[in-house]
Amino acid sequence: MSRYSDLDRPPLSEAALNRALVRPGSLWTGITVVDSTGSTNADLAAAAHGGAEEGAVLVAEEQLAGRGRLGRTWTVPARAGLTFSVLLRPSLPATAFGWLTLLFGVAAASAVRRLAEVDVRLKWPNDLLIGERKLAGVLAERSEGAVVVGMGLNVLVKQEELPVAAATSLAVEKAACLDRDPLLRAVLREVEVHYREWAEAAGDADACGLRAAYLAVSATVGREVRVELPGGAALTGRATGIDAAGHLQVTAGGVTSTLSAGDVVHVRPTA
């Protein structure tokens, strides 16, 4: 079947994206668009192992083995979403890397809010929401001293194509922009701005304003939540903040627990 066969879902232009985003001094060093792959994160992790430079971007029109956090699957029809990964090589202590997922979320939420005119919020640690429904997910993975950050954003997915009832798309939300090209450009430009500011601040999320920007659009902090932990345990309390490493703080019975993304199976609001 031709990649142009669905006129409602036109393909992305690799050449146009490179012309728009790759230039001297830019973070982005090359954008590759493929028709199909297993996982853009896995492909870029392999490239990182082979010495690929920072700023490589891989976009897949269809991802056959997409993964979310904790190995959960993430699938959308071909050319109905934005599925892409970026390769970053921050010269910072590894303790700062926990902010990269949150940074990516802040950047993407800002770009989508501006172009699509929808109220996007961030569920810690890695989801973009409209209301209580998931619009996008972010996954960061370390590879050979680099970090690969991937995103799956539902754009043209129809209601009947959504994988779960708790998901949504820009089309379902009747967003002002459903063109994947300007959306991808806007997200990558926002990521570059936030990433440079964060790197110049030596990973200090307060000094570069990242923590404040995250809290301003958080759908988690300030709410009563139930945190499901590995092994079946759970913690119910109030999400009270994000610490200096990007970890979630939950207060219950006067005691504050600090949770990393790796400690948590699910975070769900209780009210």
Coordinates of C-alpha atoms in Angstrom, one line a residue:
M1 CA 0.0 0.0 0.0
S2 CA 1.3 3.4 -0.9
R3 CA 2.3 5.7 2.0
Y4 CA 0.1 8.3 0.3
S5 CA -3.0 6.1 0.2
D6 CA -4.7 7.7 3.2
L7 CA -5.0 11.3 2.3
D8 CA -6.3 12.2 5.8
R9 CA -2.9 11.0 7.2
P10 CA -0.2 12.4 4.9
P11 CA 3.4 11.3 5.5
L12 CA 6.0 13.5 7.1
S13 CA 8.8 14.9 4.9
E14 CA 12.2 14.1 6.2
A15 CA 13.8 16.8 3.9
A16 CA 11.4 19.5 5.1
L17 CA 12.0 18.7 8.7
N18 CA 15.8 18.8 8.2
R19 CA 15.6 22.1 6.4
A20 CA 13.5 23.6 9.2
L21 CA 15.4 22.2 12.2
V22 CA 19.0 21.3 11.3
R23 CA 21.3 24.3 11.0
P24 CA 24.7 25.4 12.4
G25 CA 24.5 25.8 16.2
S26 CA 21.2 23.8 16.5
L27 CA 20.9 21.0 18.9
W28 CA 19.4 18.8 16.2
T29 CA 22.0 17.3 14.0
G30 CA 19.9 15.1 11.7
I31 CA 16.3 13.9 11.4
T32 CA 15.5 10.5 9.9
V33 CA 11.9 9.5 9.1
V34 CA 11.2 5.8 8.5
D35 CA 8.0 4.1 7.4
S36 CA 8.1 1.5 10.1
T37 CA 10.3 0.2 12.8
G38 CA 10.1 -1.9 16.0
S39 CA 11.0 0.9 18.5
T40 CA 12.6 4.3 17.8
N41 CA 14.1 4.2 21.3
A42 CA 15.7 0.8 20.7
D43 CA 17.0 2.0 17.3
L44 CA 18.6 5.2 18.7
A45 CA 20.0 3.3 21.7
A46 CA 21.8 1.0 19.2
A47 CA 23.0 4.1 17.4
A48 CA 24.3 5.6 20.6
H49 CA 26.2 2.4 21.3
G50 CA 27.8 3.0 17.8
G51 CA 28.8 6.5 18.7
A52 CA 26.0 8.5 17.1
E53 CA 26.3 12.2 18.0
E54 CA 23.9 14.2 20.1
G55 CA 20.9 15.6 18.4
A56 CA 19.9 12.7 16.2
V57 CA 16.2 12.4 15.8
L58 CA 14.4 9.2 14.6
V59 CA 10.7 9.4 13.6
A60 CA 8.7 6.4 12.7
E61 CA 5.4 6.6 10.7
E62 CA 4.5 3.3 12.3
Q63 CA 6.0 1.6 15.4
L64 CA 5.4 -2.1 15.7
A65 CA 7.0 -2.7 19.1
G66 CA 6.6 0.6 20.9
R67 CA 7.2 0.5 24.6
G68 CA 6.0 2.7 27.4
R69 CA 7.3 2.7 31.0
L70 CA 7.8 -0.7 32.6
G71 CA 7.5 -2.4 29.2
R72 CA 3.9 -1.4 28.5
T73 CA 2.9 -1.4 24.9
W74 CA 2.1 1.8 22.9
T75 CA 0.5 1.4 19.5
V76 CA -1.3 3.7 17.1
P77 CA -2.2 3.3 13.4
A78 CA 0.4 4.4 10.8
R79 CA 0.8 8.1 10.3
A80 CA -1.9 8.8 13.0
G81 CA 0.5 9.9 15.7
L82 CA 4.0 11.4 16.3
T83 CA 6.3 8.6 17.3
F84 CA 9.9 9.7 17.7
S85 CA 13.0 9.6 19.8
V86 CA 16.0 11.9 20.3
L87 CA 19.5 11.2 21.3
L88 CA 21.0 13.4 24.0
R89 CA 24.5 13.4 25.6
P90 CA 24.3 15.8 28.6
S91 CA 27.6 16.5 30.3
L92 CA 26.0 16.5 33.7
P93 CA 26.0 14.2 36.8
A94 CA 23.7 11.2 36.2
T95 CA 21.7 12.3 39.3
A96 CA 20.3 15.1 37.1
F97 CA 19.1 12.8 34.4
G98 CA 15.8 12.2 36.2
W99 CA 14.6 15.6 34.9
L100 CA 14.9 14.7 31.2
T101 CA 11.5 12.9 31.1
L102 CA 9.9 15.9 32.9
L103 CA 11.7 18.4 30.7
F104 CA 10.5 16.7 27.6
G105 CA 6.9 16.7 29.0
V106 CA 7.1 20.4 29.8
A107 CA 8.4 21.2 26.3
A108 CA 5.8 19.0 24.5
A109 CA 2.9 20.3 26.6
S110 CA 3.9 23.9 25.9
A111 CA 4.2 23.3 22.1
V112 CA 0.9 21.3 21.9
R113 CA -1.0 23.8 24.0
R114 CA 0.2 26.7 21.8
L115 CA -0.6 25.1 18.4
A116 CA -3.5 22.8 19.2
E117 CA -5.2 25.1 21.7
V118 CA -5.9 22.3 24.2
D119 CA -5.2 22.3 28.0
V120 CA -2.4 19.7 28.3
R121 CA -1.3 18.7 31.8
L122 CA 1.4 16.5 33.0
K123 CA 0.9 13.4 35.1
W124 CA 4.1 12.4 36.9
P125 CA 6.3 10.8 35.7
N126 CA 5.7 10.6 32.0
D127 CA 2.2 11.2 30.7
L128 CA 0.6 14.2 28.9
L129 CA -3.1 14.4 29.7
I130 CA -6.2 16.3 28.5
G131 CA -8.6 16.1 31.4
E132 CA -8.0 12.6 32.8
R133 CA -7.2 11.0 29.4
K134 CA -3.7 10.2 28.1
L135 CA -2.6 12.1 25.0
A136 CA 1.0 11.1 25.0
G137 CA 3.7 9.3 26.9
V138 CA 7.4 9.9 27.3
L139 CA 10.1 7.3 27.9
A140 CA 13.8 8.1 28.7
E141 CA 16.4 5.4 28.7
R142 CA 20.2 5.5 29.3
S143 CA 22.5 4.0 26.7
E144 CA 26.3 4.1 26.6
G145 CA 26.6 7.4 28.5
A146 CA 23.8 9.0 26.4
V147 CA 20.1 9.3 27.1
V148 CA 17.4 8.4 24.5
V149 CA 14.1 10.1 25.1
G150 CA 11.1 8.9 23.1
M151 CA 7.5 10.2 22.8
G152 CA 4.3 8.8 21.4
L153 CA 1.7 11.5 20.8
N154 CA -1.8 10.7 19.5
V155 CA -2.7 13.2 16.8
L156 CA -5.1 11.7 14.1
V157 CA -6.2 8.7 16.0
K158 CA -10.0 8.2 15.9
Q159 CA -12.1 7.4 18.9
E160 CA -12.6 3.8 17.8
E161 CA -8.8 3.3 17.2
L162 CA -7.8 4.3 20.7
P163 CA -6.2 1.3 22.5
V164 CA -7.8 2.0 25.9
A165 CA -10.7 4.1 27.2
A166 CA -8.4 6.2 29.2
A167 CA -6.6 7.5 26.0
T168 CA -7.4 10.4 23.8
S169 CA -6.0 12.2 20.7
L170 CA -5.9 15.7 19.3
A171 CA -8.5 14.7 16.7
V172 CA -10.8 13.4 19.4
E173 CA -10.4 16.6 21.3
K174 CA -11.1 18.6 18.2
A175 CA -7.8 20.5 18.5
A176 CA -7.0 23.6 16.5
C177 CA -4.0 21.9 14.8
L178 CA -4.0 18.3 13.5
D179 CA -1.0 18.7 11.2
R180 CA 1.8 16.5 12.5
D181 CA 4.6 18.5 10.7
P182 CA 4.2 21.8 12.6
L183 CA 3.5 19.9 15.8
L184 CA 6.7 18.0 15.6
R185 CA 8.7 21.1 14.7
A186 CA 7.2 22.9 17.7
V187 CA 7.9 20.1 20.1
L188 CA 11.5 19.8 19.0
R189 CA 12.1 23.5 19.2
E190 CA 10.7 23.7 22.7
V191 CA 12.8 20.7 23.8
E192 CA 15.9 22.5 22.5
V193 CA 15.2 25.6 24.5
H194 CA 14.5 23.8 27.7
Y195 CA 17.4 21.4 27.3
R196 CA 19.9 24.2 26.7
E197 CA 18.7 26.2 29.7
W198 CA 18.8 23.1 31.9
A199 CA 22.3 22.1 30.7
E200 CA 23.6 25.7 31.1
A201 CA 22.3 25.6 34.7
A202 CA 24.3 22.4 35.3
G203 CA 21.1 20.4 35.7
D204 CA 19.7 22.7 38.4
A205 CA 16.0 22.6 37.8
D206 CA 15.3 25.6 40.0
A207 CA 18.0 27.8 38.5
C208 CA 16.7 27.3 34.9
G209 CA 13.0 27.5 35.9
L210 CA 12.2 23.9 35.0
R211 CA 10.8 22.8 38.3
A212 CA 8.5 25.9 38.4
A213 CA 7.4 25.2 34.8
Y214 CA 6.6 21.6 35.6
L215 CA 4.6 22.4 38.7
A216 CA 2.6 25.0 36.8
V217 CA 1.2 22.3 34.5
S218 CA 1.3 19.3 36.9
A219 CA -1.9 17.2 37.0
T220 CA -0.4 15.3 40.0
V221 CA 1.0 17.7 42.5
G222 CA -1.6 19.0 44.9
R223 CA -3.9 16.0 44.5
E224 CA -4.8 13.1 46.6
V225 CA -3.2 10.0 45.0
R226 CA -2.8 6.3 45.3
V227 CA 0.7 5.2 44.4
E228 CA 1.0 1.5 43.4
L229 CA 4.4 0.1 44.3
P230 CA 6.1 -3.1 43.1
G231 CA 5.0 -6.2 44.9
G232 CA 1.4 -5.1 45.4
A233 CA 2.1 -2.4 48.1
A234 CA 0.4 1.0 47.8
L235 CA 0.8 4.4 49.3
T236 CA -2.1 6.8 49.6
G237 CA -1.6 10.5 50.4
R238 CA -1.2 13.9 49.0
A239 CA 1.3 14.6 46.2
T240 CA 3.1 17.6 47.7
G241 CA 6.0 18.3 45.4
I242 CA 8.8 17.3 43.1
D243 CA 12.3 17.2 44.7
A244 CA 15.6 18.4 43.2
A245 CA 16.1 15.1 41.4
G246 CA 12.7 15.1 39.8
H247 CA 11.2 12.6 42.2
L248 CA 7.6 12.7 43.4
Q249 CA 6.9 13.6 47.0
V250 CA 3.8 12.1 48.7
T251 CA 2.8 13.0 52.2
A252 CA 0.6 10.7 54.3
G253 CA 0.1 10.9 58.0
G254 CA 2.6 13.7 58.4
V255 CA 5.4 11.6 56.7
T256 CA 6.7 12.5 53.3
S257 CA 7.9 9.7 51.0
T258 CA 10.1 10.4 48.0
L259 CA 9.5 8.2 45.0
S260 CA 11.5 7.7 41.8
A261 CA 9.9 6.6 38.5
G262 CA 11.5 3.2 38.9
D263 CA 9.8 2.8 42.3
V264 CA 6.3 3.3 41.0
V265 CA 3.9 1.0 39.0
H266 CA 1.0 3.5 38.8
V267 CA 0.0 6.9 40.2
R268 CA -3.7 7.4 40.3
P269 CA -5.8 10.3 41.6
T270 CA -8.2 9.3 44.4
A271 CA -10.3 12.5 44.2

